[in-house]
GROMACS .gro file of C-alpha atoms in nm:
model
  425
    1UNK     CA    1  -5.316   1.692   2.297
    2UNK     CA    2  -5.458   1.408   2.520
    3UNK     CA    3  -5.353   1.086   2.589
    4UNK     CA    4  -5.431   0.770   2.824
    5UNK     CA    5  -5.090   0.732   3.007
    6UNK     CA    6  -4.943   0.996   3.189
    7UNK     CA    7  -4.724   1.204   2.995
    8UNK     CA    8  -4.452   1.452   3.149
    9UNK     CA    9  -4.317   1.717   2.945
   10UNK     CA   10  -3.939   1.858   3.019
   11UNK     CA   11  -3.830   2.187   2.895
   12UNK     CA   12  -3.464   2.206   2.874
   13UNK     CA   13  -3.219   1.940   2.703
   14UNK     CA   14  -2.918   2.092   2.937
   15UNK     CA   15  -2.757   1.820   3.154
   16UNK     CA   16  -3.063   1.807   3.407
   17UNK     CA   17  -3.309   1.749   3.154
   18UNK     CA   18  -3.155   1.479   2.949
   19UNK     CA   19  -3.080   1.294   3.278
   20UNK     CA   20  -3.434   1.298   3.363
   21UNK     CA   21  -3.598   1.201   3.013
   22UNK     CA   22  -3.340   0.917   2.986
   23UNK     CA   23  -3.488   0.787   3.357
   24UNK     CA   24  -3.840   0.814   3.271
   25UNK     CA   25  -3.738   0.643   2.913
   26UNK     CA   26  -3.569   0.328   3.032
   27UNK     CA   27  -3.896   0.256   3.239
   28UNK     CA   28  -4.121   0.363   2.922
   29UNK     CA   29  -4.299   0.623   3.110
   30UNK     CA   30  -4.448   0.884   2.772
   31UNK     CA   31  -4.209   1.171   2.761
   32UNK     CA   32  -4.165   1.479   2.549
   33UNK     CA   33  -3.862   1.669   2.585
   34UNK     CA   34  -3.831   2.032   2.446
   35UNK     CA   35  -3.589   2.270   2.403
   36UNK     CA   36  -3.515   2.587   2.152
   37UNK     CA   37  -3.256   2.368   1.987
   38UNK     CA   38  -3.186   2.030   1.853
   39UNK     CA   39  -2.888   1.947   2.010
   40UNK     CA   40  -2.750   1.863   2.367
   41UNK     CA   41  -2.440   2.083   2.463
   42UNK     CA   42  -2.142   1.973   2.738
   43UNK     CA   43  -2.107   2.348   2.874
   44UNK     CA   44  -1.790   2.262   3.065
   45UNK     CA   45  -1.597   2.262   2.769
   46UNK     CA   46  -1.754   2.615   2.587
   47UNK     CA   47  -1.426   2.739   2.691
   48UNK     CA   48  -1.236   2.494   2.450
   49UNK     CA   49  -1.431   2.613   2.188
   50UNK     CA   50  -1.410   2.997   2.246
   51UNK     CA   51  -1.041   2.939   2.250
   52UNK     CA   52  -0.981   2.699   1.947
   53UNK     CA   53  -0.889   2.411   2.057
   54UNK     CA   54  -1.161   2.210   2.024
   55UNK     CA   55  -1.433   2.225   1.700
   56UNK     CA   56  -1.766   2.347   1.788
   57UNK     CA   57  -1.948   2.027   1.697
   58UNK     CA   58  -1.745   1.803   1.913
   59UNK     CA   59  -1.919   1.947   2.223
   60UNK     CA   60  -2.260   1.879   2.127
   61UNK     CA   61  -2.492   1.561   1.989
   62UNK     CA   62  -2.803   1.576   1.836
   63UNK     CA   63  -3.086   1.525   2.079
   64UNK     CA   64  -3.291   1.256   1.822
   65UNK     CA   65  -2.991   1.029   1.808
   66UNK     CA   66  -2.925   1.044   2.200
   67UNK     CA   67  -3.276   0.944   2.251
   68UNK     CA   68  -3.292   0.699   1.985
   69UNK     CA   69  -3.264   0.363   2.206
   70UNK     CA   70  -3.596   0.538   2.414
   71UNK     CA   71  -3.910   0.521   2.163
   72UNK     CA   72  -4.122   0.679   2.477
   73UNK     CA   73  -3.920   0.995   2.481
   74UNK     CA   74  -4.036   1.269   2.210
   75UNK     CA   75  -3.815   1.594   2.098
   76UNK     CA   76  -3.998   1.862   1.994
   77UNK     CA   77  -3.770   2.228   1.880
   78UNK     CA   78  -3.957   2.549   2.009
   79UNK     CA   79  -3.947   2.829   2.214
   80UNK     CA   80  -4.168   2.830   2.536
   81UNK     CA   81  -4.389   3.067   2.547
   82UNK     CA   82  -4.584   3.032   2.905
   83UNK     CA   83  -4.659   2.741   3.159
   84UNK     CA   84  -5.024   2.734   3.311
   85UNK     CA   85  -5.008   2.541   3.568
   86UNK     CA   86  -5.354   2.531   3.713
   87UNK     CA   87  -5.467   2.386   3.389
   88UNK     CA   88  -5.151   2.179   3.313
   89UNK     CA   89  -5.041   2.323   2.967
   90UNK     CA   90  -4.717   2.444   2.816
   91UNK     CA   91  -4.719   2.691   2.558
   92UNK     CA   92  -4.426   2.639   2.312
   93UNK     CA   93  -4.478   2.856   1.967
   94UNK     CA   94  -4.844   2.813   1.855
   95UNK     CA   95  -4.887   2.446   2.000
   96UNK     CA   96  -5.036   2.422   2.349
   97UNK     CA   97  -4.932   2.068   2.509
   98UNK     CA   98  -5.101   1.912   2.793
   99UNK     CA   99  -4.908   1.733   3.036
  100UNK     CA  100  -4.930   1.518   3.382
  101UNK     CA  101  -4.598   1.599   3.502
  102UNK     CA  102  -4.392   1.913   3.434
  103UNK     CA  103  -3.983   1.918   3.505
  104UNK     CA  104  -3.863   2.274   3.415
  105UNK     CA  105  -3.490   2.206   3.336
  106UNK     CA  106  -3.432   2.577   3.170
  107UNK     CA  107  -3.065   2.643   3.285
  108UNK     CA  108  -2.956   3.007   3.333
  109UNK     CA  109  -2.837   3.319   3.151
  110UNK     CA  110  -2.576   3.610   3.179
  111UNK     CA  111  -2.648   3.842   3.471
  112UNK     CA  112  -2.433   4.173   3.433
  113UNK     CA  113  -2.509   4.286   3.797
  114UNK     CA  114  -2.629   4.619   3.639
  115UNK     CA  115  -2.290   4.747   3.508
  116UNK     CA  116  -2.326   5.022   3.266
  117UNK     CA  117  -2.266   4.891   2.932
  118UNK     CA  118  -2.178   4.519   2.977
  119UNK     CA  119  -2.498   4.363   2.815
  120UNK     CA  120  -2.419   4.586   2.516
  121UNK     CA  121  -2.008   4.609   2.489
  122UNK     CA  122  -1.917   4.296   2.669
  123UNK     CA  123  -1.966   3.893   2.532
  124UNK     CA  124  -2.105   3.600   2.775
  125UNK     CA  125  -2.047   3.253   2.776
  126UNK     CA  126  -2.331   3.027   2.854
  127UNK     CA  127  -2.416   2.908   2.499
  128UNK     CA  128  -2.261   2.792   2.222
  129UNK     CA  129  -2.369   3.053   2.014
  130UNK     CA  130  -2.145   3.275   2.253
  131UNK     CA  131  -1.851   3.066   2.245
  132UNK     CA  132  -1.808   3.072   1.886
  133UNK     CA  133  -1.867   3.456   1.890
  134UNK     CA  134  -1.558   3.471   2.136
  135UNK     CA  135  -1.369   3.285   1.908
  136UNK     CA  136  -1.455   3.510   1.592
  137UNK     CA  137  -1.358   3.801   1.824
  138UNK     CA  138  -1.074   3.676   1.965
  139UNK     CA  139  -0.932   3.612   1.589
  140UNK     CA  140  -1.022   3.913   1.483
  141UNK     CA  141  -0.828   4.114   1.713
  142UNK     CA  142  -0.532   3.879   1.588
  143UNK     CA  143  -0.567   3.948   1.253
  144UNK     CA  144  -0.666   4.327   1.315
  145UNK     CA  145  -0.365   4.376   1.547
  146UNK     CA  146  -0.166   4.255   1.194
  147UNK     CA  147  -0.243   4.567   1.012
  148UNK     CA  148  -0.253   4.816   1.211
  149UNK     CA  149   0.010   5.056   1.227
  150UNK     CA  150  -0.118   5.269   1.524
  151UNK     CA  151   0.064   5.106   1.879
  152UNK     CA  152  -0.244   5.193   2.086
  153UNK     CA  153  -0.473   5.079   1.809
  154UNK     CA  154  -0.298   4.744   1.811
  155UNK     CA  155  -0.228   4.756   2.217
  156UNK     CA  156  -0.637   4.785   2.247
  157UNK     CA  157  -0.711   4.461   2.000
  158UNK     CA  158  -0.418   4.273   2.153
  159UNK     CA  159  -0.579   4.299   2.519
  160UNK     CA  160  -0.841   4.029   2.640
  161UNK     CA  161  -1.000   4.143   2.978
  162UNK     CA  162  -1.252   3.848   3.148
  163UNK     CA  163  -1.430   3.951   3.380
  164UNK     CA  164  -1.552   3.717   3.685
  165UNK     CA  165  -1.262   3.473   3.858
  166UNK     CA  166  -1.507   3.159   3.915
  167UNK     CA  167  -1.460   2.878   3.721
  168UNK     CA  168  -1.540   2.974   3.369
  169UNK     CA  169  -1.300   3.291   3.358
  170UNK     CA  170  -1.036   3.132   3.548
  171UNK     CA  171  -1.065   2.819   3.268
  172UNK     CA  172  -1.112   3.071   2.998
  173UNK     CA  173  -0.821   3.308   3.106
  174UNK     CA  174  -0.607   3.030   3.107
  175UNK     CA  175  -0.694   2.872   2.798
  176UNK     CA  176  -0.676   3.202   2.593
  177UNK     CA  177  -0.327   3.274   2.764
  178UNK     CA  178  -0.201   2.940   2.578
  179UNK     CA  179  -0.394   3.066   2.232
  180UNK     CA  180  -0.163   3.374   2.266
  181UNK     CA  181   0.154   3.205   2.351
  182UNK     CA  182   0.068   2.941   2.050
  183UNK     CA  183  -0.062   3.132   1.757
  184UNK     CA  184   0.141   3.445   1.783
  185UNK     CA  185   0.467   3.222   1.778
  186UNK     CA  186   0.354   3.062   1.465
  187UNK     CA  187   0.074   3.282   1.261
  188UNK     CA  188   0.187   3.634   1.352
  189UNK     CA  189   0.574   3.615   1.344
  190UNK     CA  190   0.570   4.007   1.268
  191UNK     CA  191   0.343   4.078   1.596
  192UNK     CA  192   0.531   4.114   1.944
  193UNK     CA  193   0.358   3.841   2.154
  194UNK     CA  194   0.468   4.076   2.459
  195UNK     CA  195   0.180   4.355   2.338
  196UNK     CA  196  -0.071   4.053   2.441
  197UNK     CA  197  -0.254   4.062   2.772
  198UNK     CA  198  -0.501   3.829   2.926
  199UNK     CA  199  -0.668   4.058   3.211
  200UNK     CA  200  -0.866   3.856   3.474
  201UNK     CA  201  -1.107   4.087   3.716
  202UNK     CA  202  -1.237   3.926   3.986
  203UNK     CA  203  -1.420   4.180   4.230
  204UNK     CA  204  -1.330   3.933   4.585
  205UNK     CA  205  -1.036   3.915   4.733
  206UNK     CA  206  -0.975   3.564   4.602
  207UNK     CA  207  -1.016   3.343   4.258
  208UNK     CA  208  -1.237   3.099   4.264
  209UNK     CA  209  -1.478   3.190   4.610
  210UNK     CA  210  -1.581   2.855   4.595
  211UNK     CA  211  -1.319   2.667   4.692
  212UNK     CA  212  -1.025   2.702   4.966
  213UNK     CA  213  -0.820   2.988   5.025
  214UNK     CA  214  -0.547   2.787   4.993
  215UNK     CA  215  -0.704   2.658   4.636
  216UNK     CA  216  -0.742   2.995   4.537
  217UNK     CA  217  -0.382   3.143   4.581
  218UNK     CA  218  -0.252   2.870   4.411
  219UNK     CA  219  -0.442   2.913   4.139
  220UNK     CA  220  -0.388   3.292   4.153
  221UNK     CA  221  -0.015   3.258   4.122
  222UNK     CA  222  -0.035   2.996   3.862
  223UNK     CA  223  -0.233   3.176   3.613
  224UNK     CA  224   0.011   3.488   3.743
  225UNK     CA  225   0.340   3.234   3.649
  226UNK     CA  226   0.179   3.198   3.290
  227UNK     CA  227   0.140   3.537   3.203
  228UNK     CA  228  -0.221   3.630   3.267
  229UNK     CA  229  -0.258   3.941   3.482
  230UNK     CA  230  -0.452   3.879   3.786
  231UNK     CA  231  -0.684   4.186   3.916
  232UNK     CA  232  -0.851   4.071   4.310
  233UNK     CA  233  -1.063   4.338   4.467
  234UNK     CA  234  -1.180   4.480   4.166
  235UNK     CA  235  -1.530   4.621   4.054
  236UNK     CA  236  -1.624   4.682   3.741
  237UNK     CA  237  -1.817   5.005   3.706
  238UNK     CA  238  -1.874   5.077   3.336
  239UNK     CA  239  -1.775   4.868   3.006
  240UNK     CA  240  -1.734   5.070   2.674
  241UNK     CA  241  -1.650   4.981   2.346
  242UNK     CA  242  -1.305   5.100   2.399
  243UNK     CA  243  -1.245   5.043   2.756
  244UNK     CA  244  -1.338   4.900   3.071
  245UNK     CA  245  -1.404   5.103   3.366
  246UNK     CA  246  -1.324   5.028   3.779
  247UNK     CA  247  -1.471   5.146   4.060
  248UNK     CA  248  -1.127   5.275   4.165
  249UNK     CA  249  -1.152   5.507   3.870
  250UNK     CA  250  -0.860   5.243   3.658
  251UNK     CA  251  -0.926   5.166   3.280
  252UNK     CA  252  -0.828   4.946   3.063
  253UNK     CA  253  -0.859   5.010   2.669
  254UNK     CA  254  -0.926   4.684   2.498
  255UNK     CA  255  -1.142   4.603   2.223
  256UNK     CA  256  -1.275   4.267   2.402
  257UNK     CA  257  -1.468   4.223   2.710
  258UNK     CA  258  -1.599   3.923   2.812
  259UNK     CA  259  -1.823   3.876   3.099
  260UNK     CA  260  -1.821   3.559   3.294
  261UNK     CA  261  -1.925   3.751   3.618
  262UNK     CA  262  -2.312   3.618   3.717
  263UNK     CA  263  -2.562   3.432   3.623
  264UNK     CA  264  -2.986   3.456   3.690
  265UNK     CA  265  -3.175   3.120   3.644
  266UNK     CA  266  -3.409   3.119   3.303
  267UNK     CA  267  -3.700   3.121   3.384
  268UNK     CA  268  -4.024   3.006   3.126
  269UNK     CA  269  -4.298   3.275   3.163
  270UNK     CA  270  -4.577   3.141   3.376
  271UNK     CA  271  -4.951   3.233   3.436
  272UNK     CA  272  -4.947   3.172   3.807
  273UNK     CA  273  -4.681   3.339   3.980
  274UNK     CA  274  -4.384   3.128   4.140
  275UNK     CA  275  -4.200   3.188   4.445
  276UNK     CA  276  -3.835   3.305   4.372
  277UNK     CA  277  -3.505   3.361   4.532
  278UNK     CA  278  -3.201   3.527   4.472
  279UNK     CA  279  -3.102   3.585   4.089
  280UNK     CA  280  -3.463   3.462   4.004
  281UNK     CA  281  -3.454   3.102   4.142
  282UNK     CA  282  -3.774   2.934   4.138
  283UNK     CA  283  -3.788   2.799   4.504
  284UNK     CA  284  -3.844   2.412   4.527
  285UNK     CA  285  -3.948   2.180   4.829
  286UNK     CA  286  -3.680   1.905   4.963
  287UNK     CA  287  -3.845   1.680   4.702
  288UNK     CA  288  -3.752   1.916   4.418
  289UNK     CA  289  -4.143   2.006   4.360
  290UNK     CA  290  -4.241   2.397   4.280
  291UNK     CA  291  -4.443   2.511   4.583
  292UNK     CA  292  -4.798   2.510   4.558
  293UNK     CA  293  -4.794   2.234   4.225
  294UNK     CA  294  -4.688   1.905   4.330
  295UNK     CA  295  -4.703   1.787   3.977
  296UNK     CA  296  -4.457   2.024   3.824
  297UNK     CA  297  -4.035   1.983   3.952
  298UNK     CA  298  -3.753   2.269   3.930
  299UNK     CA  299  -3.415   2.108   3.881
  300UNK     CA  300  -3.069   2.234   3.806
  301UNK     CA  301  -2.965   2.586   3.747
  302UNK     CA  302  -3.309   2.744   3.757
  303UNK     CA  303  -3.431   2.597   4.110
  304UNK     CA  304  -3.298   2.684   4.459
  305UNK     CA  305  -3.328   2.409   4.752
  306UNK     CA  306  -3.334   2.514   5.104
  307UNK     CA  307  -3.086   2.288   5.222
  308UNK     CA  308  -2.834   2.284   5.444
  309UNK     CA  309  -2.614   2.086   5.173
  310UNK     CA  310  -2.423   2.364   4.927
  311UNK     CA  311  -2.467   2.368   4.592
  312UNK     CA  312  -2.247   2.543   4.335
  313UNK     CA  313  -2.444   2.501   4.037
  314UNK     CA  314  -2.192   2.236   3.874
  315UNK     CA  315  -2.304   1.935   3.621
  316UNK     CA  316  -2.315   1.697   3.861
  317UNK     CA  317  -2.591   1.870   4.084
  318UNK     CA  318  -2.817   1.885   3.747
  319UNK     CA  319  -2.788   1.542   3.675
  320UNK     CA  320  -2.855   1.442   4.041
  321UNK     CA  321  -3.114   1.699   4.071
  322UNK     CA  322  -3.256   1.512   3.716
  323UNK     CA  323  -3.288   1.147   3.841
  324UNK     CA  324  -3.412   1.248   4.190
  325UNK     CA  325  -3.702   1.432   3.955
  326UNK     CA  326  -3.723   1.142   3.779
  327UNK     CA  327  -3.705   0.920   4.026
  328UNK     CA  328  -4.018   1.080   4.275
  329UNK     CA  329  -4.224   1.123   3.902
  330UNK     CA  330  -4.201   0.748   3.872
  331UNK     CA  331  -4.320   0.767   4.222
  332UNK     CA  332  -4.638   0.993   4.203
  333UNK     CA  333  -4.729   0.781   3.900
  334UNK     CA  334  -4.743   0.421   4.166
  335UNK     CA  335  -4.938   0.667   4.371
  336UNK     CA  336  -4.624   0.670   4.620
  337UNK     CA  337  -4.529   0.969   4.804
  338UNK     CA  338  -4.197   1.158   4.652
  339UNK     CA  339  -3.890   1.142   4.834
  340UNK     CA  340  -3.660   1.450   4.978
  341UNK     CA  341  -3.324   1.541   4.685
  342UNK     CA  342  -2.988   1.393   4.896
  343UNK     CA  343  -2.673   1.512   4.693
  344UNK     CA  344  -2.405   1.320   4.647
  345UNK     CA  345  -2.046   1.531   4.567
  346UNK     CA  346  -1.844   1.327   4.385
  347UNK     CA  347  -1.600   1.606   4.383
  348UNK     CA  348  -1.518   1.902   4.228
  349UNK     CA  349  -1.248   1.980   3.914
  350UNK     CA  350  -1.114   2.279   3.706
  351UNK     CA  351  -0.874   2.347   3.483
  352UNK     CA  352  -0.564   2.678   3.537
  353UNK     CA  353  -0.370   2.547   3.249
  354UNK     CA  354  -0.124   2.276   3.113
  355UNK     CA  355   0.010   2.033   3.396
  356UNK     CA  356  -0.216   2.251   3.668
  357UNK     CA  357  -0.552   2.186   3.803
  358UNK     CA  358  -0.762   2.251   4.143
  359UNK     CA  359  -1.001   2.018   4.287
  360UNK     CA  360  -1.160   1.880   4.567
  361UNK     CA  361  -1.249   1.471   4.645
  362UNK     CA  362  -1.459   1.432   4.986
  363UNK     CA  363  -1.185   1.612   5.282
  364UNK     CA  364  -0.906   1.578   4.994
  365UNK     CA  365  -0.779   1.857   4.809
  366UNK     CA  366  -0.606   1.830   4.472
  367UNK     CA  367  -0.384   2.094   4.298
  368UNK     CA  368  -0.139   2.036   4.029
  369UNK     CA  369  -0.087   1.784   3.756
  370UNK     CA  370  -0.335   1.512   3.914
  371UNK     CA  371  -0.626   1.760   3.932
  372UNK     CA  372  -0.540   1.844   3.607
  373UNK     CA  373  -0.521   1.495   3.438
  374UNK     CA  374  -0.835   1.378   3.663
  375UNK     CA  375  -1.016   1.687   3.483
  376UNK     CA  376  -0.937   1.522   3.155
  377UNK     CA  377  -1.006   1.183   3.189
  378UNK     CA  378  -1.362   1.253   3.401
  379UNK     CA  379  -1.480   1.501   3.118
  380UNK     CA  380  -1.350   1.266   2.829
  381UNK     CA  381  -1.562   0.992   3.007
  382UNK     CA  382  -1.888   1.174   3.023
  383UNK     CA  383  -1.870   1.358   2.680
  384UNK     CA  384  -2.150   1.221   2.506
  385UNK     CA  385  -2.078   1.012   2.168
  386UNK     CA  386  -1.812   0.798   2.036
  387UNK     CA  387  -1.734   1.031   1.740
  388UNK     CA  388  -1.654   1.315   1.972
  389UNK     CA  389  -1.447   1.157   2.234
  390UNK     CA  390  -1.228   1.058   1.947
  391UNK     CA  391  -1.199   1.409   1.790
  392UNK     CA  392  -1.171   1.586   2.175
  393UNK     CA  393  -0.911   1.340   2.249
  394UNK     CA  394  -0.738   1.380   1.939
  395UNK     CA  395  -0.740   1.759   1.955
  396UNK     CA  396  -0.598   1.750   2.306
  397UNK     CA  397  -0.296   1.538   2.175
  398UNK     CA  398  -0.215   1.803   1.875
  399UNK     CA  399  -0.290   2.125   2.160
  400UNK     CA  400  -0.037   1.958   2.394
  401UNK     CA  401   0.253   1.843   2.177
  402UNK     CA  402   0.204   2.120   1.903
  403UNK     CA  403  -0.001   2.416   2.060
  404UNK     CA  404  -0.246   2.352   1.775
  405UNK     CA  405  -0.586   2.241   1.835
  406UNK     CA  406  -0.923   2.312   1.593
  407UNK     CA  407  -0.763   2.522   1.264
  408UNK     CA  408  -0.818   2.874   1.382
  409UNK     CA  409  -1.044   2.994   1.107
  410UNK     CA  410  -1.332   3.295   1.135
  411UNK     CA  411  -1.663   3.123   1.112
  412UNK     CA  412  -1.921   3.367   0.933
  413UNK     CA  413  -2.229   3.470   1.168
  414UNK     CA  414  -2.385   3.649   0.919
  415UNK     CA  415  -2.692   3.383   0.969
  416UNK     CA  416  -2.665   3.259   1.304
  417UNK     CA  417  -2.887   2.983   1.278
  418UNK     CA  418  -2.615   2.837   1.008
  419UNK     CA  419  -2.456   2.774   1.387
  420UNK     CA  420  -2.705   2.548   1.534
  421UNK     CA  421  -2.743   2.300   1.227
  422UNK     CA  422  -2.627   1.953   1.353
  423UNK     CA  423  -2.508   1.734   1.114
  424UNK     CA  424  -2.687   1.397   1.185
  425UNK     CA  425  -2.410   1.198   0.993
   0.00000   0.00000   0.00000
């Protein structure tokens, strides 16, 4: 593929890339964007699917329509195989594609720390895909627990052990805990909603490492308040498909694991070796390019910047991380020099459970209902599409008045690409 202006191809359509495309769009610069699927997903609210309350399309939008009002900006579905940078080609499928200017935008993937059995017994949560498998499983062990008669048959299905207390486990713990509380009240009336337990592991001596101390205990004893038990200090050694195993020689016997404990950036295969950092970072310079190839960027989850600013690997650094790509392309094109990434925290917000929230805002730190509601609103703002602010919004209402959210039916995965299809209506 050749063509007279400079053309800059982005792999990923995660929060990073999309922010980048749209910059280089809205000054008509040639872009083709490509990821393994057609649709853009808003990972901070996976959780919402996993635990039915929101409907698995209402967290996505189709790439084609998002980039509809940008007729420089391409989408092209596939796989990548390999980048070569010295000769400036991507290899998606059996198509090789030429470009000027490369942003890899790839995201990360599950990292089970070596743990005996968790790739194989335990579930992640980094896709969509995965979400809706947590979902089936979670069901399943509801309607399971319904018919059997053995009490340590139906003890196993009824307990729900996350392991990792960042912000994804915390969120999901929470979240679940509610799920229980709701549907057992209403759709199992002959189950004992005491036999259900939401087991958080968290192998530091606090929940969410990121933040405060003081942050972290109160979101320990909230989630403890709710019902979810709360395990600090606690290393998983070996997961089964009965039980889960601690380094202190403890198990638990459940029938559901799910792993929200690491994460390794996901990295394209390339010809010419990159340098990397810890849990496979490609290493970028202050101006976001790859070492050694000043026409090809590393942005969001999959790059690591040697700065003394900290970065926890939320949206917000993506998107910045996107434009500033974006931004120093534009740059290179007017044969100006790129400029060094400055972050900008806007602040920081997660979700316990109804009426409590954590967050930080520049020196000020937010617990409670306001980090809570704040969480709501800012999310609800930057969901992408009109349609699916509506249904999110709408869901929320029926969750918090009724403890009902998206109809808690068993999706089939027999096909799992009948997951993926977007409807473009």
């Amino acid at each position: 593929m050749t063509s007279q202006k400079p053309r800059v191809v982005i792999i990923g359509a995660g929060f990073a890339g999309v922010e980048a495309a749209k910059k280089l769009g809205k000054h008509g610069v040639n872009v083709l964007l490509i990821d393994r699927h057609n649709y853009h997903t808003f990972i901070p609210m996976l959780y919402q699917v996993a635990t039915t309350v929101l409907y698995p399309h209402q967290i996505i939008y189709p790439l084609r329509r998002l980039f509809r009002g940008f007729p420089t900006v391409n989408f092209l579905q596939a796989d990548i195989r390999e980048v070569d940078f010295d000769n400036q080609i991507v290899y998606a499928n059996n198509v090789a594609i030429d470009y000027s200017y490369l942003v890899i935008a790839t995201g990360s993937q599950s990292q089970f720390l070596g743990v005996t059995g968790a790739p194989e017994n335990s579930l992640p949560m980094r896709t969509l895909t995965d979400a809706i498998a947590i979902r089936n499983q979670v069901l399943s062990c509801f309607e399971q627990a319904a018919k059997v008669t053995d009490e340590k048959a139906r003890t196993r299905s009824l307990t729900f052990v996350i392991v990792g207390g960042g912000a994804t486990g915390v969120e999901l713990a929470g979240s679940l805990n509610e799920l229980i509380d709701s549907a057992f009240k209403k759709d199992y009336p002959t189950l004992n909603s005491n036999q259900a337990r939401v087991i958080l592991l968290q192998s530091g001596e606090q929940l969410f490492p990121s933040y405060s101390q003081k942050l972290g205990n109160y979101t320990e004893k909230s989630l403890r308040r709710q019902g979810v038990k709360v395990h600090l200090n606690s290393k998983v050694n070996k997961v089964t498909p009965e039980a889960v195993y601690l380094e202190d020689n403890t198990s638990i016997f459940t029938d559901t694991v799910i792993w929200t404990a690491g994460v390794l950036a996901a990295t394209p295969e390339t010809k010419q070796s990159v340098k990397t950092a810890a849990k496979d970072k490609v290493i970028v310079e202050q101006t976001l390019q790859l070492c050694g190839h000043k026409n090809a960027y590393g942005v969001g989850d999959v790059s690591y910047v040697d700065s003394q600013q900290k970065f926890n690997g939320v949206a917000q650094e993506a998107i910045q991380q996107g434009q500033t790509a974006a931004e120093n392309i534009l740059r290179q094109i007017k044969g100006k020099s790129p400029q060094n990434f400055d972050y900008f925290n806007k602040g920081r917000l997660a979700i316990i459970g109804k009426h409590a929230g954590i967050g930080k805002i520049g020196k000020f730190e937010l617990k409670g209902f306001i980090a809570w509601f704040l969480w709501l609103e800012v999310h609800l703002l930057y969901l992408p599409g009109i349609r699916n602010r509506l249904g999110v919004f709408f869901n929320w209402l029926k969750s918090y008045f009724f403890g009902e959210g998206a109809s808690r039916i068993i999706i089939s995965t027999a096909n799992k690409e009948q997951l993926t299809v977007i409807s473009e209506q």
